[in-house]
Amino acid sequence: MDLKSIGLTGIGNARQLGGYTGADSRRIKKDVLLRTGKLADAKEGDLDRLKNVYHLTEVVDFRTTFEREAAPDPEIEGVCSYHFGILDESAKENQGMAAAAAGGAFPLEKVMGFITSGAMENMYVDIALSPVSQKGYSNFFEVLLNHGEGAILWHCTAGKDRAGFGSVLILSALGVDRETILEDYILTNQYYRENIEQLEQFIRSKGLPEEAVKAAKSMAGAEQAYLEKALDTIDKNYGSMDAYLENQLGLSVDNKQKLRDKYLEK
């Protein structure tokens, strides 16, 4: 299995979209579109690799204010950074999600409450429908369209939900088939295998029901059914992914072609 790794040792879920087949059987250019977990976890050599191997020039951070303050991105010389919030920070249920993502910077009972609430199952649906999320991803596409040379990297905390849904949108815009998009999404489970197993053991040790175990595993990893539910919701509410990209995110037909010409091989 090709994990699409970009060879970082500290930053979680660090991989690229290069090599997937998009529109007109054209492959996505390698070493340009990078997705990761939070950059604050970078170990010695990671930032040098991003700068000197991938020639990183832009970073997009999808995290909440709480998460960014808990683990600020390191400054990288010559790299332009953007923050586009995806979660509505005023929504109470999103505070639990941000707390869980921040990894222990919040009371355990708050995180446990989020796990047992059932919010994970509908998180991608909520992201797809949220005006805040749509605005954030619309801004992201503007950066992608105006990106110059070198690589562009986007991340959240674990690099799987907000960054993952952003990847779904990019792959869709570039004409990658849905089966491949889903396969890319669940690669997260390979990167976080140990974390998922440890969290599962912890939840079981608390005597919580199997529903809570499943929710905890999806919080630490990726649950394909949850993403499929969001994609089905997009088709039902907006007609198609193409219509969603154009009408909700503002990606016109001309700009979609521009995006393909920029990121797909000739």
mmCIF file of C-alpha atoms in Angstrom:
data_model
loop_
_atom_site.group_PDB
_atom_site.id
_atom_site.type_symbol
_atom_site.label_atom_id
_atom_site.label_comp_id
_atom_site.label_asym_id
_atom_site.label_seq_id
_atom_site.Cartn_x
_atom_site.Cartn_y
_atom_site.Cartn_z
ATOM 1 C CA MET A 1 0.000 0.000 0.000
ATOM 2 C CA ASP A 2 1.324 3.441 -0.978
ATOM 3 C CA LEU A 3 1.026 5.570 2.157
ATOM 4 C CA LYS A 4 2.011 8.754 0.266
ATOM 5 C CA SER A 5 4.468 9.572 3.065
ATOM 6 C CA ILE A 6 6.600 12.703 2.834
ATOM 7 C CA GLY A 7 9.154 11.356 5.291
ATOM 8 C CA LEU A 8 8.598 13.532 8.366
ATOM 9 C CA THR A 9 9.472 11.986 11.734
ATOM 10 C CA GLY A 10 7.568 14.169 14.201
ATOM 11 C CA ILE A 11 4.585 15.579 12.334
ATOM 12 C CA GLY A 12 1.651 13.176 12.274
ATOM 13 C CA ASN A 13 -0.225 11.915 9.222
ATOM 14 C CA ALA A 14 2.233 13.693 6.921
ATOM 15 C CA ARG A 15 1.591 12.750 3.313
ATOM 16 C CA GLN A 16 0.889 14.088 -0.150
ATOM 17 C CA LEU A 17 -1.730 13.837 -2.881
ATOM 18 C CA GLY A 18 0.789 13.479 -5.692
ATOM 19 C CA GLY A 19 0.368 10.503 -8.010
ATOM 20 C CA TYR A 20 -3.397 10.053 -7.855
ATOM 21 C CA THR A 21 -5.139 9.982 -11.245
ATOM 22 C CA GLY A 22 -7.445 12.912 -11.882
ATOM 23 C CA ALA A 23 -9.381 14.342 -14.820
ATOM 24 C CA ASP A 24 -8.483 13.178 -18.347
ATOM 25 C CA SER A 25 -6.246 10.445 -16.859
ATOM 26 C CA ARG A 26 -3.754 13.110 -15.752
ATOM 27 C CA ARG A 27 -1.894 12.432 -12.516
ATOM 28 C CA ILE A 28 -1.596 14.928 -9.674
ATOM 29 C CA LYS A 29 1.868 16.473 -9.612
ATOM 30 C CA LYS A 30 4.103 15.003 -6.949
ATOM 31 C CA ASP A 31 5.585 16.894 -3.995
ATOM 32 C CA VAL A 32 3.251 19.903 -4.311
ATOM 33 C CA LEU A 33 0.043 19.198 -2.353
ATOM 34 C CA LEU A 34 0.922 18.212 1.222
ATOM 35 C CA ARG A 35 -1.408 17.390 4.144
ATOM 36 C CA THR A 36 -0.302 16.885 7.738
ATOM 37 C CA GLY A 37 -1.086 17.072 11.415
ATOM 38 C CA LYS A 38 0.007 20.048 13.496
ATOM 39 C CA LEU A 39 3.441 21.436 12.702
ATOM 40 C CA ALA A 40 4.210 22.079 16.376
ATOM 41 C CA ASP A 41 5.206 18.396 16.607
ATOM 42 C CA ALA A 42 8.050 18.836 14.118
ATOM 43 C CA LYS A 43 11.310 17.142 15.078
ATOM 44 C CA GLU A 44 14.792 18.164 14.065
ATOM 45 C CA GLY A 45 15.061 17.951 10.317
ATOM 46 C CA ASP A 46 11.321 18.039 9.545
ATOM 47 C CA LEU A 47 11.172 21.751 8.835
ATOM 48 C CA ASP A 48 14.399 21.606 6.847
ATOM 49 C CA ARG A 49 12.920 18.809 4.771
ATOM 50 C CA LEU A 50 9.757 20.784 4.098
ATOM 51 C CA LYS A 51 11.764 23.824 3.085
ATOM 52 C CA ASN A 52 14.648 22.261 1.159
ATOM 53 C CA VAL A 53 13.157 19.069 -0.304
ATOM 54 C CA TYR A 54 9.573 20.161 -0.927
ATOM 55 C CA HIS A 55 10.355 23.876 -1.268
ATOM 56 C CA LEU A 56 7.364 24.747 0.913
ATOM 57 C CA THR A 57 6.067 28.273 0.358
ATOM 58 C CA GLU A 58 2.562 28.323 1.912
ATOM 59 C CA VAL A 59 0.861 26.791 4.959
ATOM 60 C CA VAL A 60 -2.877 26.772 5.666
ATOM 61 C CA ASP A 61 -3.949 26.090 9.271
ATOM 62 C CA PHE A 62 -7.555 24.918 9.779
ATOM 63 C CA ARG A 63 -7.449 24.793 13.599
ATOM 64 C CA THR A 64 -9.450 26.762 16.141
ATOM 65 C CA THR A 65 -7.989 29.627 18.133
ATOM 66 C CA PHE A 66 -7.799 27.327 21.177
ATOM 67 C CA GLU A 67 -5.749 24.757 19.284
ATOM 68 C CA ARG A 68 -3.427 27.302 17.709
ATOM 69 C CA GLU A 69 -2.699 28.917 21.065
ATOM 70 C CA ALA A 70 -2.062 25.507 22.657
ATOM 71 C CA ALA A 71 0.377 24.465 19.909
ATOM 72 C CA PRO A 72 1.476 27.340 17.657
ATOM 73 C CA ASP A 73 2.928 26.619 14.237
ATOM 74 C CA PRO A 74 6.697 27.172 14.090
ATOM 75 C CA GLU A 75 7.851 29.990 11.883
ATOM 76 C CA ILE A 76 9.514 28.820 8.675
ATOM 77 C CA GLU A 77 11.584 31.366 6.820
ATOM 78 C CA GLY A 78 10.093 32.281 3.467
ATOM 79 C CA VAL A 79 6.776 30.534 4.129
ATOM 80 C CA CYS A 80 3.476 32.442 4.086
ATOM 81 C CA SER A 81 0.901 31.215 6.625
ATOM 82 C CA TYR A 82 -2.900 31.454 6.586
ATOM 83 C CA HIS A 83 -5.522 30.575 9.177
ATOM 84 C CA PHE A 84 -8.972 29.585 7.932
ATOM 85 C CA GLY A 85 -11.167 28.289 10.735
ATOM 86 C CA ILE A 86 -13.395 25.371 9.759
ATOM 87 C CA LEU A 87 -15.269 24.843 13.020
ATOM 88 C CA ASP A 88 -17.726 27.395 14.371
ATOM 89 C CA GLU A 89 -15.923 28.266 17.593
ATOM 90 C CA SER A 90 -19.118 29.619 19.169
ATOM 91 C CA ALA A 91 -20.823 26.212 18.920
ATOM 92 C CA LYS A 92 -20.584 24.326 22.205
ATOM 93 C CA GLU A 93 -20.259 20.897 20.566
ATOM 94 C CA ASN A 94 -17.213 22.069 18.612
ATOM 95 C CA GLN A 95 -15.417 23.049 21.807
ATOM 96 C CA GLY A 96 -15.315 19.370 22.777
ATOM 97 C CA MET A 97 -13.985 18.417 19.376
ATOM 98 C CA ALA A 98 -11.247 21.043 19.572
ATOM 99 C CA ALA A 99 -10.408 19.924 23.083
ATOM 100 C CA ALA A 100 -10.141 16.318 21.988
ATOM 101 C CA ALA A 101 -7.974 17.288 19.042
ATOM 102 C CA ALA A 102 -5.693 19.366 21.243
ATOM 103 C CA GLY A 103 -4.673 16.199 23.048
ATOM 104 C CA GLY A 104 -5.059 16.600 26.760
ATOM 105 C CA ALA A 105 -5.091 20.385 27.012
ATOM 106 C CA PHE A 106 -8.710 20.215 28.230
ATOM 107 C CA PRO A 107 -10.425 18.402 31.140
ATOM 108 C CA LEU A 108 -10.835 14.681 30.464
ATOM 109 C CA GLU A 109 -14.559 14.768 31.180
ATOM 110 C CA LYS A 110 -15.037 17.309 28.374
ATOM 111 C CA VAL A 111 -13.280 15.055 25.896
ATOM 112 C CA MET A 112 -15.163 11.992 27.152
ATOM 113 C CA GLY A 113 -18.418 13.882 26.807
ATOM 114 C CA PHE A 114 -17.631 14.553 23.174
ATOM 115 C CA ILE A 115 -16.759 10.909 22.528
ATOM 116 C CA THR A 116 -20.009 9.619 24.042
ATOM 117 C CA SER A 117 -22.280 12.306 22.538
ATOM 118 C CA GLY A 118 -22.469 10.779 19.061
ATOM 119 C CA ALA A 119 -21.128 14.001 17.551
ATOM 120 C CA MET A 120 -18.365 12.192 15.652
ATOM 121 C CA GLU A 121 -20.852 10.362 13.433
ATOM 122 C CA ASN A 122 -22.257 13.617 12.065
ATOM 123 C CA MET A 123 -19.119 15.732 12.189
ATOM 124 C CA TYR A 124 -18.397 15.598 8.451
ATOM 125 C CA VAL A 125 -22.038 16.299 7.641
ATOM 126 C CA ASP A 126 -21.874 19.325 9.939
ATOM 127 C CA ILE A 127 -18.653 20.478 8.283
ATOM 128 C CA ALA A 128 -20.136 20.075 4.804
ATOM 129 C CA LEU A 129 -23.252 22.082 5.686
ATOM 130 C CA SER A 130 -21.699 24.758 7.907
ATOM 131 C CA PRO A 131 -21.408 28.278 6.428
ATOM 132 C CA VAL A 132 -18.271 28.760 8.557
ATOM 133 C CA SER A 133 -16.678 25.656 7.059
ATOM 134 C CA GLN A 134 -17.743 26.575 3.548
ATOM 135 C CA LYS A 135 -16.174 30.009 3.928
ATOM 136 C CA GLY A 136 -12.948 28.491 5.248
ATOM 137 C CA TYR A 137 -12.659 26.028 2.387
ATOM 138 C CA SER A 138 -13.599 28.706 -0.137
ATOM 139 C CA ASN A 139 -10.682 30.783 1.139
ATOM 140 C CA PHE A 140 -8.486 27.693 0.885
ATOM 141 C CA PHE A 141 -9.332 27.274 -2.785
ATOM 142 C CA GLU A 142 -8.430 30.914 -3.388
ATOM 143 C CA VAL A 143 -4.976 30.227 -1.971
ATOM 144 C CA LEU A 144 -4.665 27.082 -4.092
ATOM 145 C CA LEU A 145 -5.619 28.981 -7.229
ATOM 146 C CA ASN A 146 -3.107 31.744 -6.552
ATOM 147 C CA HIS A 147 -0.309 29.483 -5.328
ATOM 148 C CA GLY A 148 3.022 29.956 -7.075
ATOM 149 C CA GLU A 149 6.088 27.746 -7.002
ATOM 150 C CA GLY A 150 6.937 25.034 -4.480
ATOM 151 C CA ALA A 151 4.674 23.038 -2.197
ATOM 152 C CA ILE A 152 1.575 24.114 -0.296
ATOM 153 C CA LEU A 153 0.696 22.384 2.992
ATOM 154 C CA TRP A 154 -2.576 22.349 4.909
ATOM 155 C CA HIS A 155 -3.175 20.921 8.359
ATOM 156 C CA CYS A 156 -5.385 20.791 11.412
ATOM 157 C CA THR A 157 -4.334 19.040 14.629
ATOM 158 C CA ALA A 158 -4.358 15.370 13.651
ATOM 159 C CA GLY A 159 -4.447 16.031 9.918
ATOM 160 C CA LYS A 160 -7.488 13.823 9.397
ATOM 161 C CA ASP A 161 -10.837 15.625 9.784
ATOM 162 C CA ARG A 162 -10.622 19.258 8.708
ATOM 163 C CA ALA A 163 -7.443 18.700 6.695
ATOM 164 C CA GLY A 164 -8.916 15.417 5.486
ATOM 165 C CA PHE A 165 -12.153 16.982 4.298
ATOM 166 C CA GLY A 166 -10.112 19.684 2.583
ATOM 167 C CA SER A 167 -8.250 16.902 0.781
ATOM 168 C CA VAL A 168 -11.559 15.336 -0.254
ATOM 169 C CA LEU A 169 -12.587 18.649 -1.798
ATOM 170 C CA ILE A 170 -9.291 19.105 -3.647
ATOM 171 C CA LEU A 171 -9.271 15.551 -4.978
ATOM 172 C CA SER A 172 -12.881 15.964 -6.109
ATOM 173 C CA ALA A 173 -12.092 19.232 -7.878
ATOM 174 C CA LEU A 174 -9.144 17.585 -9.632
ATOM 175 C CA GLY A 175 -11.377 14.803 -10.927
ATOM 176 C CA VAL A 176 -10.190 11.913 -8.754
ATOM 177 C CA ASP A 177 -12.779 9.123 -8.457
ATOM 178 C CA ARG A 178 -14.681 8.636 -5.210
ATOM 179 C CA GLU A 179 -13.242 5.194 -4.484
ATOM 180 C CA THR A 180 -9.716 6.614 -4.524
ATOM 181 C CA ILE A 181 -10.801 9.565 -2.404
ATOM 182 C CA LEU A 182 -12.162 7.211 0.258
ATOM 183 C CA GLU A 183 -9.007 5.095 0.140
ATOM 184 C CA ASP A 184 -6.896 8.199 0.693
ATOM 185 C CA TYR A 185 -9.092 9.254 3.601
ATOM 186 C CA ILE A 186 -8.683 5.989 5.521
ATOM 187 C CA LEU A 187 -4.890 5.998 5.133
ATOM 188 C CA THR A 188 -5.067 7.929 8.409
ATOM 189 C CA ASN A 189 -5.693 4.601 10.159
ATOM 190 C CA GLN A 190 -2.304 3.335 9.016
ATOM 191 C CA TYR A 191 -0.542 6.416 10.377
ATOM 192 C CA TYR A 192 -2.354 6.351 13.730
ATOM 193 C CA ARG A 193 -2.647 2.591 14.258
ATOM 194 C CA GLU A 194 -0.937 2.629 17.690
ATOM 195 C CA ASN A 195 -2.903 5.677 18.877
ATOM 196 C CA ILE A 196 -6.183 4.048 17.868
ATOM 197 C CA GLU A 197 -5.372 0.817 19.712
ATOM 198 C CA GLN A 198 -4.295 2.676 22.856
ATOM 199 C CA LEU A 199 -7.430 4.823 22.930
ATOM 200 C CA GLU A 200 -9.632 1.777 22.374
ATOM 201 C CA GLN A 201 -8.018 0.054 25.358
ATOM 202 C CA PHE A 202 -8.448 3.172 27.500
ATOM 203 C CA ILE A 203 -12.160 3.536 26.691
ATOM 204 C CA ARG A 204 -12.772 -0.142 27.395
ATOM 205 C CA SER A 205 -10.983 0.231 30.743
ATOM 206 C CA LYS A 206 -13.594 2.841 31.693
ATOM 207 C CA GLY A 207 -16.375 0.302 31.169
ATOM 208 C CA LEU A 208 -18.070 2.336 28.453
ATOM 209 C CA PRO A 209 -20.371 0.690 25.866
ATOM 210 C CA GLU A 210 -19.257 -0.436 22.404
ATOM 211 C CA GLU A 211 -20.800 2.684 20.846
ATOM 212 C CA ALA A 212 -18.337 4.783 22.835
ATOM 213 C CA VAL A 213 -15.457 2.539 21.778
ATOM 214 C CA LYS A 214 -16.424 2.992 18.119
ATOM 215 C CA ALA A 215 -16.716 6.761 18.543
ATOM 216 C CA ALA A 216 -13.347 6.915 20.278
ATOM 217 C CA LYS A 217 -11.711 4.921 17.482
ATOM 218 C CA SER A 218 -13.185 7.277 14.893
ATOM 219 C CA MET A 219 -11.922 10.253 16.888
ATOM 220 C CA ALA A 220 -8.388 8.871 16.825
ATOM 221 C CA GLY A 221 -8.629 7.525 13.288
ATOM 222 C CA ALA A 222 -10.857 7.662 10.229
ATOM 223 C CA GLU A 223 -14.292 6.075 9.821
ATOM 224 C CA GLN A 224 -15.174 5.677 6.149
ATOM 225 C CA ALA A 225 -18.923 5.496 6.793
ATOM 226 C CA TYR A 226 -18.884 8.952 8.386
ATOM 227 C CA LEU A 227 -17.297 10.518 5.310
ATOM 228 C CA GLU A 228 -19.631 8.609 2.981
ATOM 229 C CA LYS A 229 -22.566 10.023 4.934
ATOM 230 C CA ALA A 230 -21.282 13.551 4.323
ATOM 231 C CA LEU A 231 -20.710 12.911 0.619
ATOM 232 C CA ASP A 232 -24.230 11.493 0.299
ATOM 233 C CA THR A 233 -25.564 14.575 2.099
ATOM 234 C CA ILE A 234 -23.761 16.846 -0.367
ATOM 235 C CA ASP A 235 -25.291 14.947 -3.297
ATOM 236 C CA LYS A 236 -28.754 15.086 -1.712
ATOM 237 C CA ASN A 237 -28.675 18.739 -0.647
ATOM 238 C CA TYR A 238 -26.730 20.300 -3.508
ATOM 239 C CA GLY A 239 -27.142 17.881 -6.411
ATOM 240 C CA SER A 240 -23.517 16.828 -6.790
ATOM 241 C CA MET A 241 -20.014 17.510 -5.535
ATOM 242 C CA ASP A 242 -19.374 19.682 -8.604
ATOM 243 C CA ALA A 243 -22.432 21.796 -7.778
ATOM 244 C CA TYR A 244 -21.304 22.051 -4.148
ATOM 245 C CA LEU A 245 -17.834 23.206 -5.169
ATOM 246 C CA GLU A 246 -19.254 25.808 -7.524
ATOM 247 C CA ASN A 247 -22.243 27.131 -5.604
ATOM 248 C CA GLN A 248 -21.186 26.749 -1.960
ATOM 249 C CA LEU A 249 -17.422 27.218 -2.236
ATOM 250 C CA GLY A 250 -17.369 29.534 -5.253
ATOM 251 C CA LEU A 251 -15.153 27.350 -7.441
ATOM 252 C CA SER A 252 -16.342 28.280 -10.927
ATOM 253 C CA VAL A 253 -16.014 25.964 -13.917
ATOM 254 C CA ASP A 254 -13.189 28.147 -15.254
ATOM 255 C CA ASN A 255 -11.365 28.125 -11.919
ATOM 256 C CA LYS A 256 -11.779 24.374 -11.589
ATOM 257 C CA GLN A 257 -10.064 23.985 -14.948
ATOM 258 C CA LYS A 258 -7.369 26.420 -13.823
ATOM 259 C CA LEU A 259 -6.864 24.303 -10.708
ATOM 260 C CA ARG A 260 -6.506 21.178 -12.825
ATOM 261 C CA ASP A 261 -4.031 22.819 -15.174
ATOM 262 C CA LYS A 262 -1.993 23.948 -12.171
ATOM 263 C CA TYR A 263 -1.870 20.685 -10.204
ATOM 264 C CA LEU A 264 -2.259 17.925 -12.806
ATOM 265 C CA GLU A 265 0.572 16.764 -15.012
ATOM 266 C CA LYS A 266 0.376 17.744 -18.670
#
